[in-house]
Amino acid sequence: MKIGILTHNFPKNEDDRKDAGVFLRDFAAELEKKREVYIYKPRLDDKLGSWHLFSPLSLLRFVKLVIRGRKEAVDFAIKNKLDYCLAVWAIPSGVFALGVKKALHIPYAVWCLGSDINFYARIPVLKQIIKSVLKNADRVFANSLFLKDKVEALVGKKCTFLPAVTKIHGSRIVRKSQSDIVKFLYVGRLERVKGIDILLNALSKVDKKYFGGWKLDVLGGGTLMRNLKSNNFVKFHNWADEEKVVKFMKASNCLIIPSRSESLPLVLLEAAQFNLPIITSDVGDCPYIIKKYNIGWVFKRGSVYSLARRLEDFLKEGEKKKMETDGFLKLRRDFSQKVSVRKFLSEIT
């Protein structure tokens, strides 16, 4: 079987970790062990996420992308004699796959990953397009249980949980922390939705008796970067390649996920590869994962004071609080590329 993966977001190389599409390279590599795999990615001058779809110019660019992408995807399917298409994100890739099905009668699946349902489906015109894409799909997947329920409510159709997982090389090496200072870590885009402002405000509310007993490393870039500056306690390192992420995860004591909106963040699963405890907001699947595997703490989404209390709890108890190492191991076994690929193939064949 020849499978075409249609996506607007695919890493340039193994070290490209700037976007959510980082998991897709690993998924495609694992899938390629079982089937022939071909990747279609339309040319984009900048990130789709930077487009403001309420502006006439961005809307025009989006329409042109959809028209061009559908035509190119059909040509791509013919050239590679595809038997099946996987659209990664319902929009715009789902529109490409729908076009291929109408032109060539090739079945397709859609893998919903968060922004397509949580953001774009809130725009009336795009919501109707997304519903059409999902209703015409032969299979529908979502990367979290939270998102799965939203998709099923949106279209009244079965949606299968298929987690997006990344594999970090060197993650099996034992994590070591050489300092008495507690090292918090944030990895992600510096955008409001990711809650970096909540984290910085929460740290400023932490009891003064812990002053000097912690530091925060921030890996990532984004529109908020211009307003953020490093100091003695908070260091901004901009985007990091895989080697740098591995280095910081091994040296850190706790990962913070302060997001206002998430499905199942990749960085949570990455941290589990290092037995790295996690403090996360109660968004998407995060509370379920944290509690099921006992790998961290949860705070109320958007609450600076709730996060500040959790940070204090960690500074007070730190890694002295017994964390079930077995929990990290179970999570790694349940969430792997092999498991995801096996599940995907069982659904489409």
Tab-separated table of N, CA and C in Angstrom, residues 39-187:
chain	number	residue	atom	x	y	z
A	39	ILE	N	5.428	12.164	1.014
A	39	ILE	CA	5.048	13.377	1.744
A	39	ILE	C	4.728	14.504	0.757
A	40	TYR	N	3.547	15.111	0.926
A	40	TYR	CA	3.232	16.320	0.146
A	40	TYR	C	3.102	17.496	1.110
A	41	LYS	N	3.868	18.549	0.844
A	41	LYS	CA	3.795	19.783	1.627
A	41	LYS	C	3.811	20.964	0.663
A	42	PRO	N	2.751	21.777	0.660
A	42	PRO	CA	2.740	22.925	-0.244
A	42	PRO	C	3.775	23.962	0.178
A	43	ARG	N	4.236	24.718	-0.769
A	43	ARG	CA	5.200	25.775	-0.462
A	43	ARG	C	4.503	26.924	0.257
A	44	LEU	N	5.070	27.332	1.390
A	44	LEU	CA	4.546	28.465	2.152
A	44	LEU	C	5.684	29.440	2.430
A	45	ASP	N	5.408	30.725	2.229
A	45	ASP	CA	6.432	31.731	2.477
A	45	ASP	C	6.646	31.962	3.970
A	46	ASP	N	5.611	31.717	4.765
A	46	ASP	CA	5.713	31.848	6.215
A	46	ASP	C	4.741	30.866	6.858
A	47	LYS	N	4.703	30.841	8.178
A	47	LYS	CA	3.879	29.875	8.892
A	47	LYS	C	2.396	30.198	8.744
A	48	LEU	N	1.592	29.157	8.551
A	48	LEU	CA	0.145	29.343	8.459
A	48	LEU	C	-0.389	29.966	9.742
A	49	GLY	N	0.201	29.595	10.875
A	49	GLY	CA	-0.255	30.106	12.163
A	49	GLY	C	-0.063	31.604	12.320
A	50	SER	N	0.781	32.197	11.481
A	50	SER	CA	1.009	33.648	11.571
A	50	SER	C	0.007	34.439	10.733
A	51	TRP	N	-0.829	33.736	9.952
A	51	TRP	CA	-1.818	34.415	9.128
A	51	TRP	C	-3.008	34.838	9.992
A	52	HIS	N	-3.488	36.040	9.781
A	52	HIS	CA	-4.670	36.528	10.483
A	52	HIS	C	-5.871	36.371	9.538
A	53	LEU	N	-6.600	35.270	9.714
A	53	LEU	CA	-7.615	34.905	8.733
A	53	LEU	C	-8.823	35.832	8.728
A	54	PHE	N	-8.875	36.792	9.670
A	54	PHE	CA	-9.965	37.763	9.640
A	54	PHE	C	-9.601	38.951	8.749
A	55	SER	N	-8.327	39.000	8.297
A	55	SER	CA	-7.917	40.089	7.409
A	55	SER	C	-8.124	39.658	5.960
A	56	PRO	N	-8.590	40.559	5.100
A	56	PRO	CA	-8.850	40.220	3.688
A	56	PRO	C	-7.634	39.642	2.975
A	57	LEU	N	-6.441	40.177	3.244
A	57	LEU	CA	-5.232	39.713	2.568
A	57	LEU	C	-4.921	38.267	2.939
A	58	SER	N	-4.965	37.958	4.237
A	58	SER	CA	-4.677	36.595	4.674
A	58	SER	C	-5.741	35.626	4.167
A	59	LEU	N	-6.986	36.074	4.140
A	59	LEU	CA	-8.071	35.226	3.652
A	59	LEU	C	-7.856	34.896	2.178
A	60	LEU	N	-7.421	35.892	1.405
A	60	LEU	CA	-7.138	35.678	-0.016
A	60	LEU	C	-5.981	34.698	-0.189
A	61	ARG	N	-4.943	34.852	0.630
A	61	ARG	CA	-3.801	33.925	0.571
A	61	ARG	C	-4.246	32.503	0.904
A	62	PHE	N	-5.160	32.386	1.868
A	62	PHE	CA	-5.641	31.070	2.278
A	62	PHE	C	-6.426	30.409	1.145
A	63	VAL	N	-7.284	31.181	0.503
A	63	VAL	CA	-8.070	30.643	-0.619
A	63	VAL	C	-7.143	30.173	-1.732
A	64	LYS	N	-6.123	30.970	-2.042
A	64	LYS	CA	-5.163	30.597	-3.080
A	64	LYS	C	-4.412	29.322	-2.696
A	65	LEU	N	-4.069	29.192	-1.408
A	65	LEU	CA	-3.376	27.996	-0.913
A	65	LEU	C	-4.237	26.757	-1.100
A	66	VAL	N	-5.502	26.869	-0.771
A	66	VAL	CA	-6.421	25.735	-0.887
A	66	VAL	C	-6.582	25.309	-2.348
A	67	ILE	N	-6.772	26.282	-3.235
A	67	ILE	CA	-6.951	25.976	-4.656
A	67	ILE	C	-5.684	25.332	-5.233
A	68	ARG	N	-4.533	25.946	-4.938
A	68	ARG	CA	-3.265	25.409	-5.442
A	68	ARG	C	-2.961	24.050	-4.822
A	69	GLY	N	-3.202	23.938	-3.523
A	69	GLY	CA	-2.903	22.702	-2.815
A	69	GLY	C	-3.725	21.519	-3.311
A	70	ARG	N	-5.005	21.754	-3.595
A	70	ARG	CA	-5.857	20.669	-4.106
A	70	ARG	C	-5.350	20.162	-5.443
A	71	LYS	N	-4.979	21.096	-6.312
A	71	LYS	CA	-4.487	20.699	-7.632
A	71	LYS	C	-3.163	19.944	-7.506
A	72	GLU	N	-2.245	20.487	-6.695
A	72	GLU	CA	-0.940	19.845	-6.533
A	72	GLU	C	-1.080	18.469	-5.872
A	73	ALA	N	-2.017	18.349	-4.930
A	73	ALA	CA	-2.203	17.072	-4.239
A	73	ALA	C	-2.723	16.002	-5.194
A	74	VAL	N	-3.602	16.387	-6.102
A	74	VAL	CA	-4.109	15.445	-7.106
A	74	VAL	C	-2.970	14.979	-8.010
A	75	ASP	N	-2.165	15.924	-8.479
A	75	ASP	CA	-1.010	15.571	-9.313
A	75	ASP	C	-0.031	14.682	-8.547
A	76	PHE	N	0.166	14.981	-7.271
A	76	PHE	CA	1.056	14.215	-6.402
A	76	PHE	C	0.548	12.774	-6.256
A	77	ALA	N	-0.764	12.616	-6.086
A	77	ALA	CA	-1.361	11.283	-5.933
A	77	ALA	C	-1.227	10.460	-7.218
A	78	ILE	N	-1.407	11.120	-8.348
A	78	ILE	CA	-1.279	10.429	-9.637
A	78	ILE	C	0.170	10.002	-9.874
A	79	LYS	N	1.101	10.935	-9.643
A	79	LYS	CA	2.515	10.668	-9.880
A	79	LYS	C	3.018	9.485	-9.054
A	80	ASN	N	2.580	9.409	-7.780
A	80	ASN	CA	3.083	8.375	-6.877
A	80	ASN	C	2.156	7.166	-6.750
A	81	LYS	N	1.051	7.175	-7.548
A	81	LYS	CA	0.109	6.054	-7.575
A	81	LYS	C	-0.359	5.667	-6.170
A	82	LEU	N	-0.835	6.681	-5.442
A	82	LEU	CA	-1.228	6.487	-4.046
A	82	LEU	C	-2.468	5.605	-3.919
A	83	ASP	N	-2.503	4.847	-2.820
A	83	ASP	CA	-3.665	4.026	-2.487
A	83	ASP	C	-4.477	4.647	-1.358
A	84	TYR	N	-3.816	5.516	-0.572
A	84	TYR	CA	-4.485	6.089	0.596
A	84	TYR	C	-3.797	7.405	0.960
A	85	CYS	N	-4.587	8.346	1.490
A	85	CYS	CA	-4.034	9.627	1.931
A	85	CYS	C	-4.313	9.844	3.415
A	86	LEU	N	-3.350	10.418	4.097
A	86	LEU	CA	-3.522	10.847	5.477
A	86	LEU	C	-3.344	12.355	5.518
A	87	ALA	N	-4.420	13.065	5.828
A	87	ALA	CA	-4.351	14.520	5.962
A	87	ALA	C	-4.027	14.852	7.410
A	88	VAL	N	-2.905	15.502	7.623
A	88	VAL	CA	-2.488	15.875	8.970
A	88	VAL	C	-2.944	17.314	9.219
A	89	TRP	N	-3.898	17.472	10.129
A	89	TRP	CA	-4.713	18.646	10.382
A	89	TRP	C	-5.885	18.656	9.375
A	90	ALA	N	-7.054	18.949	9.889
A	90	ALA	CA	-8.261	18.936	9.063
A	90	ALA	C	-8.253	20.046	8.021
A	91	ILE	N	-7.523	21.110	8.346
A	91	ILE	CA	-7.436	22.227	7.417
A	91	ILE	C	-6.023	22.816	7.477
A	92	PRO	N	-5.364	23.069	6.352
A	92	PRO	CA	-5.860	22.936	4.989
A	92	PRO	C	-5.691	21.537	4.379
A	93	SER	N	-4.905	20.667	5.032
A	93	SER	CA	-4.561	19.380	4.408
A	93	SER	C	-5.783	18.516	4.117
A	94	GLY	N	-6.797	18.604	5.006
A	94	GLY	CA	-8.015	17.828	4.784
A	94	GLY	C	-8.716	18.220	3.494
A	95	VAL	N	-8.628	19.498	3.155
A	95	VAL	CA	-9.230	19.976	1.906
A	95	VAL	C	-8.488	19.384	0.706
A	96	PHE	N	-7.178	19.271	0.824
A	96	PHE	CA	-6.387	18.650	-0.247
A	96	PHE	C	-6.824	17.193	-0.435
A	97	ALA	N	-6.953	16.468	0.687
A	97	ALA	CA	-7.314	15.046	0.633
A	97	ALA	C	-8.716	14.852	0.072
A	98	LEU	N	-9.624	15.735	0.444
A	98	LEU	CA	-10.987	15.664	-0.091
A	98	LEU	C	-10.973	15.862	-1.596
A	99	GLY	N	-10.143	16.795	-2.076
A	99	GLY	CA	-10.014	17.023	-3.509
A	99	GLY	C	-9.479	15.799	-4.235
A	100	VAL	N	-8.512	15.109	-3.615
A	100	VAL	CA	-7.949	13.885	-4.200
A	100	VAL	C	-9.019	12.798	-4.272
A	101	LYS	N	-9.822	12.684	-3.239
A	101	LYS	CA	-10.859	11.652	-3.221
A	101	LYS	C	-11.910	11.911	-4.297
A	102	LYS	N	-12.319	13.157	-4.448
A	102	LYS	CA	-13.332	13.488	-5.454
A	102	LYS	C	-12.802	13.284	-6.865
A	103	ALA	N	-11.521	13.582	-7.073
A	103	ALA	CA	-10.944	13.466	-8.420
A	103	ALA	C	-10.536	12.045	-8.772
A	104	LEU	N	-10.010	11.306	-7.770
A	104	LEU	CA	-9.400	10.001	-8.068
A	104	LEU	C	-10.002	8.843	-7.280
A	105	HIS	N	-10.979	9.138	-6.410
A	105	HIS	CA	-11.641	8.108	-5.593
A	105	HIS	C	-10.661	7.383	-4.666
A	106	ILE	N	-9.654	8.107	-4.194
A	106	ILE	CA	-8.693	7.554	-3.248
A	106	ILE	C	-9.167	7.867	-1.833
A	107	PRO	N	-9.320	6.865	-0.979
A	107	PRO	CA	-9.795	7.106	0.388
A	107	PRO	C	-8.783	7.907	1.203
A	108	TYR	N	-9.291	8.558	2.246
A	108	TYR	CA	-8.383	9.336	3.092
A	108	TYR	C	-8.826	9.339	4.553
A	109	ALA	N	-7.847	9.583	5.416
A	109	ALA	CA	-8.085	9.764	6.844
A	109	ALA	C	-7.631	11.162	7.224
A	110	VAL	N	-8.222	11.695	8.289
A	110	VAL	CA	-7.827	13.005	8.796
A	110	VAL	C	-7.333	12.837	10.225
A	111	TRP	N	-6.198	13.449	10.511
A	111	TRP	CA	-5.636	13.417	11.865
A	111	TRP	C	-5.761	14.824	12.449
A	112	CYS	N	-6.726	15.031	13.332
A	112	CYS	CA	-6.944	16.332	13.968
A	112	CYS	C	-5.939	16.512	15.100
A	113	LEU	N	-5.355	17.723	15.179
A	113	LEU	CA	-4.248	17.917	16.110
A	113	LEU	C	-4.406	19.120	17.038
A	114	GLY	N	-5.591	19.709	17.062
A	114	GLY	CA	-5.809	20.781	18.033
A	114	GLY	C	-6.224	22.093	17.423
A	115	SER	N	-5.294	22.786	16.756
A	115	SER	CA	-5.607	24.116	16.228
A	115	SER	C	-6.727	24.072	15.196
A	116	ASP	N	-6.788	22.987	14.426
A	116	ASP	CA	-7.835	22.881	13.402
A	116	ASP	C	-9.229	22.868	14.023
A	117	ILE	N	-9.384	22.208	15.169
A	117	ILE	CA	-10.687	22.109	15.823
A	117	ILE	C	-10.875	23.207	16.870
A	118	ASN	N	-9.839	23.465	17.668
A	118	ASN	CA	-9.950	24.438	18.761
A	118	ASN	C	-9.982	25.880	18.287
A	119	PHE	N	-9.363	26.163	17.145
A	119	PHE	CA	-9.324	27.546	16.664
A	119	PHE	C	-10.075	27.742	15.351
A	120	TYR	N	-9.632	27.060	14.299
A	120	TYR	CA	-10.214	27.310	12.977
A	120	TYR	C	-11.687	26.924	12.886
A	121	ALA	N	-12.095	25.899	13.629
A	121	ALA	CA	-13.497	25.472	13.588
A	121	ALA	C	-14.421	26.471	14.275
A	122	ARG	N	-13.842	27.482	14.927
A	122	ARG	CA	-14.657	28.530	15.552
A	122	ARG	C	-15.016	29.635	14.560
A	123	ILE	N	-14.360	29.623	13.388
A	123	ILE	CA	-14.654	30.600	12.339
A	123	ILE	C	-15.737	29.985	11.450
A	124	PRO	N	-16.944	30.593	11.371
A	124	PRO	CA	-18.102	29.983	10.688
A	124	PRO	C	-17.819	29.359	9.327
A	125	VAL	N	-17.163	30.085	8.436
A	125	VAL	CA	-16.895	29.558	7.088
A	125	VAL	C	-15.973	28.351	7.152
A	126	LEU	N	-14.910	28.454	7.934
A	126	LEU	CA	-13.962	27.350	8.046
A	126	LEU	C	-14.580	26.160	8.767
A	127	LYS	N	-15.489	26.435	9.692
A	127	LYS	CA	-16.164	25.351	10.407
A	127	LYS	C	-16.930	24.457	9.437
A	128	GLN	N	-17.604	25.059	8.479
A	128	GLN	CA	-18.359	24.275	7.494
A	128	GLN	C	-17.438	23.469	6.595
A	129	ILE	N	-16.297	24.058	6.250
A	129	ILE	CA	-15.311	23.346	5.426
A	129	ILE	C	-14.756	22.148	6.198
A	130	ILE	N	-14.411	22.380	7.459
A	130	ILE	CA	-13.869	21.311	8.297
A	130	ILE	C	-14.888	20.191	8.470
A	131	LYS	N	-16.140	20.534	8.684
A	131	LYS	CA	-17.183	19.516	8.845
A	131	LYS	C	-17.317	18.681	7.576
A	132	SER	N	-17.242	19.328	6.419
A	132	SER	CA	-17.327	18.616	5.149
A	132	SER	C	-16.141	17.663	4.992
A	133	VAL	N	-14.947	18.143	5.341
A	133	VAL	CA	-13.736	17.322	5.260
A	133	VAL	C	-13.870	16.086	6.141
A	134	LEU	N	-14.334	16.267	7.365
A	134	LEU	CA	-14.429	15.158	8.321
A	134	LEU	C	-15.545	14.182	7.956
A	135	LYS	N	-16.659	14.698	7.485
A	135	LYS	CA	-17.785	13.823	7.124
A	135	LYS	C	-17.456	12.954	5.918
A	136	ASN	N	-16.646	13.479	5.015
A	136	ASN	CA	-16.282	12.719	3.809
A	136	ASN	C	-15.071	11.815	4.013
A	137	ALA	N	-14.404	11.956	5.148
A	137	ALA	CA	-13.221	11.141	5.425
A	137	ALA	C	-13.616	9.694	5.712
A	138	ASP	N	-12.754	8.779	5.327
A	138	ASP	CA	-13.001	7.358	5.589
A	138	ASP	C	-12.663	6.994	7.025
A	139	ARG	N	-11.716	7.699	7.621
A	139	ARG	CA	-11.374	7.525	9.026
A	139	ARG	C	-11.000	8.890	9.599
A	140	VAL	N	-11.275	9.079	10.882
A	140	VAL	CA	-10.917	10.327	11.555
A	140	VAL	C	-10.170	9.996	12.843
A	141	PHE	N	-9.040	10.690	13.053
A	141	PHE	CA	-8.222	10.499	14.250
A	141	PHE	C	-8.059	11.828	14.979
A	142	ALA	N	-7.757	11.756	16.257
A	142	ALA	CA	-7.447	12.951	17.046
A	142	ALA	C	-6.305	12.618	17.992
A	143	ASN	N	-5.463	13.606	18.277
A	143	ASN	CA	-4.256	13.323	19.062
A	143	ASN	C	-4.471	13.408	20.573
A	144	SER	N	-5.732	13.562	21.010
A	144	SER	CA	-6.020	13.518	22.445
A	144	SER	C	-7.457	13.059	22.658
A	145	LEU	N	-7.731	12.544	23.836
A	145	LEU	CA	-9.091	12.110	24.169
A	145	LEU	C	-10.023	13.310	24.230
A	146	PHE	N	-9.500	14.427	24.721
A	146	PHE	CA	-10.266	15.675	24.794
A	146	PHE	C	-10.686	16.106	23.394
A	147	LEU	N	-9.749	16.072	22.448
A	147	LEU	CA	-10.033	16.488	21.076
A	147	LEU	C	-10.939	15.476	20.375
A	148	LYS	N	-10.758	14.211	20.667
A	148	LYS	CA	-11.602	13.151	20.105
A	148	LYS	C	-13.070	13.434	20.403
A	149	ASP	N	-13.377	13.790	21.645
A	149	ASP	CA	-14.759	14.085	22.030
A	149	ASP	C	-15.289	15.316	21.294
A	150	LYS	N	-14.438	16.315	21.098
A	150	LYS	CA	-14.857	17.534	20.392
A	150	LYS	C	-15.172	17.244	18.930
A	151	VAL	N	-14.345	16.395	18.304
A	151	VAL	CA	-14.554	16.038	16.897
A	151	VAL	C	-15.864	15.264	16.740
A	152	GLU	N	-16.089	14.309	17.625
A	152	GLU	CA	-17.317	13.507	17.550
A	152	GLU	C	-18.549	14.375	17.766
A	153	ALA	N	-18.452	15.367	18.647
A	153	ALA	CA	-19.574	16.280	18.881
A	153	ALA	C	-19.799	17.186	17.677
A	154	LEU	N	-18.714	17.525	16.994
A	154	LEU	CA	-18.806	18.431	15.834
A	154	LEU	C	-19.468	17.783	14.636
A	155	VAL	N	-19.140	16.514	14.365
A	155	VAL	CA	-19.627	15.875	13.135
A	155	VAL	C	-20.478	14.628	13.377
A	156	GLY	N	-20.629	14.211	14.633
A	156	GLY	CA	-21.432	13.028	14.913
A	156	GLY	C	-20.899	11.773	14.258
A	157	LYS	N	-19.580	11.639	14.276
A	157	LYS	CA	-18.924	10.526	13.602
A	157	LYS	C	-17.816	9.990	14.493
A	158	LYS	N	-17.560	8.686	14.433
A	158	LYS	CA	-16.519	8.080	15.256
A	158	LYS	C	-15.152	8.698	14.964
A	159	CYS	N	-14.449	8.992	16.033
A	159	CYS	CA	-13.090	9.518	15.934
A	159	CYS	C	-12.210	8.660	16.836
A	160	THR	N	-11.070	8.247	16.338
A	160	THR	CA	-10.169	7.359	17.073
A	160	THR	C	-8.999	8.131	17.668
A	161	PHE	N	-8.703	7.864	18.923
A	161	PHE	CA	-7.563	8.494	19.604
A	161	PHE	C	-6.262	7.963	19.020
A	162	LEU	N	-5.432	8.869	18.484
A	162	LEU	CA	-4.135	8.510	17.918
A	162	LEU	C	-3.120	9.566	18.365
A	163	PRO	N	-2.377	9.289	19.431
A	163	PRO	CA	-1.461	10.303	19.969
A	163	PRO	C	-0.308	10.623	19.029
A	164	ALA	N	0.067	11.900	19.017
A	164	ALA	CA	1.254	12.341	18.279
A	164	ALA	C	2.438	12.264	19.226
A	165	VAL	N	3.458	11.539	18.824
A	165	VAL	CA	4.585	11.256	19.716
A	165	VAL	C	5.892	11.603	19.019
A	166	THR	N	6.835	12.143	19.783
A	166	THR	CA	8.172	12.375	19.246
A	166	THR	C	9.160	11.456	19.947
A	167	LYS	N	10.232	11.156	19.265
A	167	LYS	CA	11.293	10.323	19.838
A	167	LYS	C	12.562	11.152	19.883
A	168	ILE	N	13.071	11.358	21.095
A	168	ILE	CA	14.289	12.154	21.253
A	168	ILE	C	15.480	11.229	21.450
A	169	HIS	N	16.477	11.377	20.623
A	169	HIS	CA	17.674	10.535	20.720
A	169	HIS	C	18.453	10.859	21.995
A	170	GLY	N	18.900	9.817	22.657
A	170	GLY	CA	19.671	10.011	23.879
A	170	GLY	C	18.821	10.114	25.122
A	171	SER	N	17.483	9.977	24.987
A	171	SER	CA	16.602	10.173	26.133
A	171	SER	C	16.677	9.048	27.149
A	172	ARG	N	17.303	7.944	26.800
A	172	ARG	CA	17.411	6.829	27.739
A	172	ARG	C	18.573	7.016	28.726
A	173	ILE	N	19.422	8.019	28.497
A	173	ILE	CA	20.518	8.280	29.419
A	173	ILE	C	19.950	8.865	30.703
A	174	VAL	N	20.472	8.434	31.844
A	174	VAL	CA	19.950	8.877	33.139
A	174	VAL	C	20.074	10.388	33.274
A	175	ARG	N	18.999	11.030	33.718
A	175	ARG	CA	18.990	12.471	33.915
A	175	ARG	C	19.734	12.815	35.198
A	176	LYS	N	20.557	13.857	35.156
A	176	LYS	CA	21.318	14.261	36.323
A	176	LYS	C	21.158	15.756	36.569
A	177	SER	N	21.070	16.130	37.823
A	177	SER	CA	21.040	17.532	38.198
A	177	SER	C	22.123	17.761	39.236
A	178	GLN	N	23.085	18.622	38.921
A	178	GLN	CA	24.266	18.786	39.764
A	178	GLN	C	24.125	19.925	40.779
A	179	SER	N	23.056	20.713	40.722
A	179	SER	CA	22.958	21.926	41.519
A	179	SER	C	21.894	21.813	42.604
A	180	ASP	N	22.091	22.588	43.683
A	180	ASP	CA	21.087	22.666	44.742
A	180	ASP	C	19.937	23.571	44.319
A	181	ILE	N	20.163	24.389	43.320
A	181	ILE	CA	19.120	25.279	42.814
A	181	ILE	C	18.138	24.471	41.975
A	182	VAL	N	16.841	24.673	42.217
A	182	VAL	CA	15.806	23.983	41.451
A	182	VAL	C	15.707	24.623	40.073
A	183	LYS	N	15.821	23.800	39.051
A	183	LYS	CA	15.803	24.303	37.680
A	183	LYS	C	14.477	23.962	37.017
A	184	PHE	N	13.662	25.005	36.806
A	184	PHE	CA	12.411	24.844	36.081
A	184	PHE	C	12.695	25.012	34.589
A	185	LEU	N	11.876	24.370	33.760
A	185	LEU	CA	12.082	24.423	32.306
A	185	LEU	C	10.756	24.666	31.593
A	186	TYR	N	10.780	25.561	30.608
A	186	TYR	CA	9.644	25.794	29.712
A	186	TYR	C	10.133	25.554	28.293
A	187	VAL	N	9.389	24.749	27.527
A	187	VAL	CA	9.728	24.488	26.134
A	187	VAL	C	8.476	24.725	25.288
